[in-house]
Amino acid sequence: MTNKNEWNEWKGLTEAEAAERRVRYGPNALPVPKHRLLGLIARQFRGIFNLMLLIAAGVTFSLGEPIDGAFILLFVFLGTALNVYQEHKSNQAADKLKAYLLSTITVIRAGTEKEVPTETLVPGDILKLESGDIVPADAIVRVARDLLVDETTFTGESIPVTKRASASSATAADEEEHLLQGIVIVRGNALAEITAIGQETQLAHIATTASTVQAESELVKSVDKISNFIMKVTLLTLGFVVVANILIEGRQADVTGLLIFAIALAVSAIPEALPLVLTFSLSRGALEFAKRDVIVKRLSAVQDLGSVNLLCTDKTGTITENHLVFSNFFPMDGSPYDPLVLARLAAINLHERIPEPFDHASDEALTQTQRQIVERYILVQEEAFDPALRSNGAVVKQADGSTLHIRRGSPEYFFGEGLISRDTVADWLQAEEEKGHRVLGVSYDDGSGARFGGFVSFVDRIKDSTIATVAAAKQMNVAITVITGDALKVAEAVGREAGLVTESAEVTEAAAFLALPLAERKKRLSSIRVFARTTPEQKLELIQLLKEQFTVGYLGEGINDAPALKAAHVSMVVQSAADVARETADIVLLQNDLRVIVEGIRFGRETHANTMKYIRATLISNFGNFYAVAIGSLFISFLPMLPKQLLLLNLLSDFPMMAIAFDRVSAQEVERPQRYDLHSLYIIFVTMGLVSTVFDFICFGLFYRISPAVLQTNWFIASVLTEILLMLSIRSLAPITKAGWPAPSIVILSVIAMALAIGLPMIPATAAFFEFQPPTMAHLGIILGIAVSYLVVTELVKRPLSGFVSKR
């Protein structure tokens, strides 16, 4: 098949041929993940906490203790259900965004034009494309009339490019003859033969690249480290305790009872409510995002966002408005025509098609007088953009019959034609380039020969919110780096205007940077604020390099951003982003506003701060009690606390701790990127845990000689009270008098838990069920004295620790 100039000679496929190929090639659609809900559920058990709890529950049931096993499963079910619900709801919301995409297109079948669903297209179909169409599959141009397309989603460049018809019947074509799925027809029309659909398109290949790049959540990695630490310490200690009890008691040892006690003790050491606290915290952050028209697809991304210290973003549409505006002009002495009017006349039929950015900007900039001049003319002939000459033109005439031949193009065209000397305008052009402006020259011929008419310049302005957002990010100690496919000078000018760039060394072309030796790249990496002329592959490589030094958040919107989005620690796109980019991203912004991301970083840091409060409190209290009970069991012939009492203790102390997800957070806690500093956490855990253990032994020493029931009951009450007081103290490393009031929910639940801890042993039915002995008033007084003393000592020990942590 050869290139034809006559449209009516292209008959296309018959319906029978199209049906046969549809069976062979399948639908023209990207693959949709199957069983997504099951995948969400399975993801909840990647972390070790839930797995440990399920194993403990299974062993407990097998030993004939259904109540104890049910307690353990309660936490697993609540955390998993809430997490799955939130993420599934977010995915459903994201799916609804696909509704705006083009669903039908015109094809030629058996010589007849026909509107068909894009999913039914097959290779060999002849597309009829017009201004405004989105190309639904990869295709080769067979016939073209003044064809101009927008490839922003692939290249990042906002300037349309010209496409021409292929002179070959082959399905391979060069870049100027090839149309990729997802690009937009800006001007003209064309017939194009489909060469690839569905998973075989370039878009699908980028999606595949994105799916092979896996970024593990910082939250998941950190929690897994803590989980592994807890598991090792717990198993080693319990193994020692069980073996030691058996050796001490010999044949009289109750092995089954010891195993149940060991499991209950293990559960008491495991912060089993951590998944639930995380879900509450993350859901609260997701709710705050939802109020600002942001969809969170991966719940842990809320907290991961708090650890971001480098935000990478595309320029077009995020930093800038993606809308060219007239900026300046250079008039030619002696010319009777305004260069802006000439630029507008070069596209006089503006309202009959989707305007190019230059055309739209020229039209918007006209004064009323200039508009009246333009309206005197009608189009005689339009000359398409010539990529070799980098110019286009038009012939227009007035009512009196006088004609004007206008040419519009790059400065190089007019220098090459000898219409103006480069030296004449060198200073003006350099000034415009340094500002990042795009310059067009114009010439006119009124019958006396072509004459230069001047230059006009345009700018893609930064958004009104950009400068304030950059300043806010700096206050949060978050650096911003622009990774764009745009030209170096333009990108540098935008970076300077936004407040990101102060010197040229902070701007580089991606190819030049990646050509440097690895050591030099790592040395310069942190100082680069703008990467220009970046290809999709280079974006991915840059993100992977940046991840070695930073926690990276990436905001993009084009098809070319998908692999980089997948690689980033946290990926964000706007609603208008390409379909594959939205599928890849963790967060979808319904409004294209960087301010939301900076606010999101603050939410993430608040979430992290509250999560750390829970982890600190539960590790200190649980392990303090864990070691005391475990070691205490070696010195007495009975269990210092029964398994169901241990589980009830955990339940009562965890409910107020779960409310920590909604606690207030001080300004100091969100100033810097948040990470799980495990070393500091271990120092606090060991030091404060030792204090907790000492007070547990004091309680043990005061009551163990009286009777097993007295020790078990009083130790239970003291443990609940001290754990809650510890939480109120450790929620801030500042002195409790300066930490501010906790959230009302924490106060209310703490009071309820304390009341239940004292009340349940006094109620006959619950006392009998849990095998408590009602405490005497004297014993209650001793317990309260121990609790208050514990709070005072905790505050004293906490002060030097806060200084140690702040230095790290």
PDB file of N, CA and C in Angstrom, residues 757-799:
ATOM      1  N   ALA A 757     -10.104  -0.677  85.021  1.00  0.00           N
ATOM      2  CA  ALA A 757      -9.040  -1.435  85.684  1.00  0.00           C
ATOM      3  C   ALA A 757      -9.318  -1.588  87.167  1.00  0.00           C
ATOM      4  N   ILE A 758      -9.868  -0.538  87.779  1.00  0.00           N
ATOM      5  CA  ILE A 758     -10.187  -0.598  89.212  1.00  0.00           C
ATOM      6  C   ILE A 758     -11.545  -1.260  89.440  1.00  0.00           C
ATOM      7  N   GLY A 759     -12.494  -1.013  88.523  1.00  0.00           N
ATOM      8  CA  GLY A 759     -13.861  -1.491  88.727  1.00  0.00           C
ATOM      9  C   GLY A 759     -14.069  -2.960  88.441  1.00  0.00           C
ATOM     10  N   LEU A 760     -13.445  -3.501  87.383  1.00  0.00           N
ATOM     11  CA  LEU A 760     -13.684  -4.899  87.011  1.00  0.00           C
ATOM     12  C   LEU A 760     -13.349  -5.884  88.141  1.00  0.00           C
ATOM     13  N   PRO A 761     -12.236  -5.700  88.883  1.00  0.00           N
ATOM     14  CA  PRO A 761     -11.977  -6.622  89.999  1.00  0.00           C
ATOM     15  C   PRO A 761     -12.977  -6.484  91.148  1.00  0.00           C
ATOM     16  N   MET A 762     -13.745  -5.391  91.170  1.00  0.00           N
ATOM     17  CA  MET A 762     -14.710  -5.182  92.252  1.00  0.00           C
ATOM     18  C   MET A 762     -16.114  -5.667  91.902  1.00  0.00           C
ATOM     19  N   ILE A 763     -16.371  -5.905  90.618  1.00  0.00           N
ATOM     20  CA  ILE A 763     -17.675  -6.420  90.185  1.00  0.00           C
ATOM     21  C   ILE A 763     -17.635  -7.948  90.281  1.00  0.00           C
ATOM     22  N   PRO A 764     -18.515  -8.573  91.051  1.00  0.00           N
ATOM     23  CA  PRO A 764     -18.451 -10.031  91.284  1.00  0.00           C
ATOM     24  C   PRO A 764     -18.365 -10.862  90.008  1.00  0.00           C
ATOM     25  N   ALA A 765     -19.201 -10.554  88.998  1.00  0.00           N
ATOM     26  CA  ALA A 765     -19.237 -11.385  87.790  1.00  0.00           C
ATOM     27  C   ALA A 765     -17.908 -11.319  87.036  1.00  0.00           C
ATOM     28  N   THR A 766     -17.409 -10.109  86.797  1.00  0.00           N
ATOM     29  CA  THR A 766     -16.154  -9.983  86.064  1.00  0.00           C
ATOM     30  C   THR A 766     -14.959 -10.442  86.893  1.00  0.00           C
ATOM     31  N   ALA A 767     -15.037 -10.216  88.214  1.00  0.00           N
ATOM     32  CA  ALA A 767     -13.959 -10.682  89.093  1.00  0.00           C
ATOM     33  C   ALA A 767     -13.848 -12.202  89.047  1.00  0.00           C
ATOM     34  N   ALA A 768     -15.006 -12.881  89.031  1.00  0.00           N
ATOM     35  CA  ALA A 768     -14.997 -14.342  88.972  1.00  0.00           C
ATOM     36  C   ALA A 768     -14.477 -14.837  87.624  1.00  0.00           C
ATOM     37  N   PHE A 769     -14.923 -14.175  86.527  1.00  0.00           N
ATOM     38  CA  PHE A 769     -14.518 -14.612  85.194  1.00  0.00           C
ATOM     39  C   PHE A 769     -13.004 -14.473  85.005  1.00  0.00           C
ATOM     40  N   PHE A 770     -12.444 -13.342  85.431  1.00  0.00           N
ATOM     41  CA  PHE A 770     -11.006 -13.107  85.239  1.00  0.00           C
ATOM     42  C   PHE A 770     -10.173 -13.580  86.429  1.00  0.00           C
ATOM     43  N   GLU A 771     -10.833 -14.164  87.450  1.00  0.00           N
ATOM     44  CA  GLU A 771     -10.174 -14.707  88.651  1.00  0.00           C
ATOM     45  C   GLU A 771      -9.434 -13.624  89.419  1.00  0.00           C
ATOM     46  N   PHE A 772     -10.116 -12.468  89.587  1.00  0.00           N
ATOM     47  CA  PHE A 772      -9.579 -11.377  90.389  1.00  0.00           C
ATOM     48  C   PHE A 772     -10.063 -11.528  91.833  1.00  0.00           C
ATOM     49  N   GLN A 773      -9.336 -10.879  92.733  1.00  0.00           N
ATOM     50  CA  GLN A 773      -9.794 -10.732  94.125  1.00  0.00           C
ATOM     51  C   GLN A 773      -9.965  -9.234  94.385  1.00  0.00           C
ATOM     52  N   PRO A 774     -11.144  -8.792  94.799  1.00  0.00           N
ATOM     53  CA  PRO A 774     -11.373  -7.355  95.020  1.00  0.00           C
ATOM     54  C   PRO A 774     -10.275  -6.750  95.897  1.00  0.00           C
ATOM     55  N   PRO A 775      -9.675  -5.655  95.481  1.00  0.00           N
ATOM     56  CA  PRO A 775      -8.584  -5.049  96.265  1.00  0.00           C
ATOM     57  C   PRO A 775      -9.119  -4.290  97.477  1.00  0.00           C
ATOM     58  N   THR A 776      -8.304  -4.223  98.483  1.00  0.00           N
ATOM     59  CA  THR A 776      -8.678  -3.426  99.660  1.00  0.00           C
ATOM     60  C   THR A 776      -8.341  -1.967  99.390  1.00  0.00           C
ATOM     61  N   MET A 777      -8.907  -1.070 100.210  1.00  0.00           N
ATOM     62  CA  MET A 777      -8.634   0.351 100.029  1.00  0.00           C
ATOM     63  C   MET A 777      -7.164   0.652 100.297  1.00  0.00           C
ATOM     64  N   ALA A 778      -6.581  -0.072 101.276  1.00  0.00           N
ATOM     65  CA  ALA A 778      -5.161   0.134 101.585  1.00  0.00           C
ATOM     66  C   ALA A 778      -4.291  -0.227 100.383  1.00  0.00           C
ATOM     67  N   HIS A 779      -4.644  -1.369  99.752  1.00  0.00           N
ATOM     68  CA  HIS A 779      -3.884  -1.790  98.571  1.00  0.00           C
ATOM     69  C   HIS A 779      -4.044  -0.800  97.413  1.00  0.00           C
ATOM     70  N   LEU A 780      -5.266  -0.277  97.244  1.00  0.00           N
ATOM     71  CA  LEU A 780      -5.492   0.721  96.190  1.00  0.00           C
ATOM     72  C   LEU A 780      -4.650   1.973  96.438  1.00  0.00           C
ATOM     73  N   GLY A 781      -4.537   2.364  97.675  1.00  0.00           N
ATOM     74  CA  GLY A 781      -3.721   3.533  98.021  1.00  0.00           C
ATOM     75  C   GLY A 781      -2.262   3.291  97.666  1.00  0.00           C
ATOM     76  N   ILE A 782      -1.762   2.079  97.962  1.00  0.00           N
ATOM     77  CA  ILE A 782      -0.376   1.747  97.609  1.00  0.00           C
ATOM     78  C   ILE A 782      -0.181   1.786  96.093  1.00  0.00           C
ATOM     79  N   ILE A 783      -1.143   1.222  95.375  1.00  0.00           N
ATOM     80  CA  ILE A 783      -1.059   1.178  93.909  1.00  0.00           C
ATOM     81  C   ILE A 783      -1.031   2.595  93.320  1.00  0.00           C
ATOM     82  N   LEU A 784      -1.893   3.464  93.844  1.00  0.00           N
ATOM     83  CA  LEU A 784      -1.917   4.844  93.349  1.00  0.00           C
ATOM     84  C   LEU A 784      -0.604   5.558  93.653  1.00  0.00           C
ATOM     85  N   GLY A 785      -0.039   5.286  94.828  1.00  0.00           N
ATOM     86  CA  GLY A 785       1.255   5.871  95.183  1.00  0.00           C
ATOM     87  C   GLY A 785       2.346   5.408  94.234  1.00  0.00           C
ATOM     88  N   ILE A 786       2.340   4.114  93.876  1.00  0.00           N
ATOM     89  CA  ILE A 786       3.320   3.586  92.926  1.00  0.00           C
ATOM     90  C   ILE A 786       3.159   4.268  91.561  1.00  0.00           C
ATOM     91  N   ALA A 787       1.900   4.444  91.120  1.00  0.00           N
ATOM     92  CA  ALA A 787       1.633   5.045  89.809  1.00  0.00           C
ATOM     93  C   ALA A 787       2.123   6.489  89.744  1.00  0.00           C
ATOM     94  N   VAL A 788       1.851   7.284  90.782  1.00  0.00           N
ATOM     95  CA  VAL A 788       2.285   8.688  90.795  1.00  0.00           C
ATOM     96  C   VAL A 788       3.815   8.772  90.840  1.00  0.00           C
ATOM     97  N   SER A 789       4.433   7.922  91.661  1.00  0.00           N
ATOM     98  CA  SER A 789       5.900   7.912  91.746  1.00  0.00           C
ATOM     99  C   SER A 789       6.515   7.541  90.392  1.00  0.00           C
ATOM    100  N   TYR A 790       5.877   6.598  89.729  1.00  0.00           N
ATOM    101  CA  TYR A 790       6.363   6.163  88.418  1.00  0.00           C
ATOM    102  C   TYR A 790       6.316   7.322  87.416  1.00  0.00           C
ATOM    103  N   LEU A 791       5.250   8.117  87.454  1.00  0.00           N
ATOM    104  CA  LEU A 791       5.126   9.266  86.550  1.00  0.00           C
ATOM    105  C   LEU A 791       6.232  10.286  86.814  1.00  0.00           C
ATOM    106  N   VAL A 792       6.522  10.542  88.084  1.00  0.00           N
ATOM    107  CA  VAL A 792       7.552  11.519  88.436  1.00  0.00           C
ATOM    108  C   VAL A 792       8.925  11.051  87.946  1.00  0.00           C
ATOM    109  N   VAL A 793       9.262   9.788  88.211  1.00  0.00           N
ATOM    110  CA  VAL A 793      10.560   9.255  87.789  1.00  0.00           C
ATOM    111  C   VAL A 793      10.671   9.242  86.263  1.00  0.00           C
ATOM    112  N   THR A 794       9.585   8.890  85.599  1.00  0.00           N
ATOM    113  CA  THR A 794       9.576   8.878  84.132  1.00  0.00           C
ATOM    114  C   THR A 794       9.892  10.253  83.572  1.00  0.00           C
ATOM    115  N   GLU A 795       9.295  11.289  84.160  1.00  0.00           N
ATOM    116  CA  GLU A 795       9.545  12.655  83.705  1.00  0.00           C
ATOM    117  C   GLU A 795      11.005  13.044  83.918  1.00  0.00           C
ATOM    118  N   LEU A 796      11.597  12.611  85.037  1.00  0.00           N
ATOM    119  CA  LEU A 796      12.993  12.945  85.323  1.00  0.00           C
ATOM    120  C   LEU A 796      13.941  12.251  84.352  1.00  0.00           C
ATOM    121  N   VAL A 797      13.665  10.978  84.064  1.00  0.00           N
ATOM    122  CA  VAL A 797      14.526  10.207  83.167  1.00  0.00           C
ATOM    123  C   VAL A 797      14.374  10.684  81.724  1.00  0.00           C
ATOM    124  N   LYS A 798      13.183  11.166  81.391  1.00  0.00           N
ATOM    125  CA  LYS A 798      12.886  11.556  80.011  1.00  0.00           C
ATOM    126  C   LYS A 798      13.695  12.771  79.560  1.00  0.00           C
ATOM    127  N   ARG A 799      14.032  13.679  80.465  1.00  0.00           N
ATOM    128  CA  ARG A 799      14.655  14.949  80.083  1.00  0.00           C
ATOM    129  C   ARG A 799      16.006  14.775  79.391  1.00  0.00           C
TER     130      ARG A 799
END
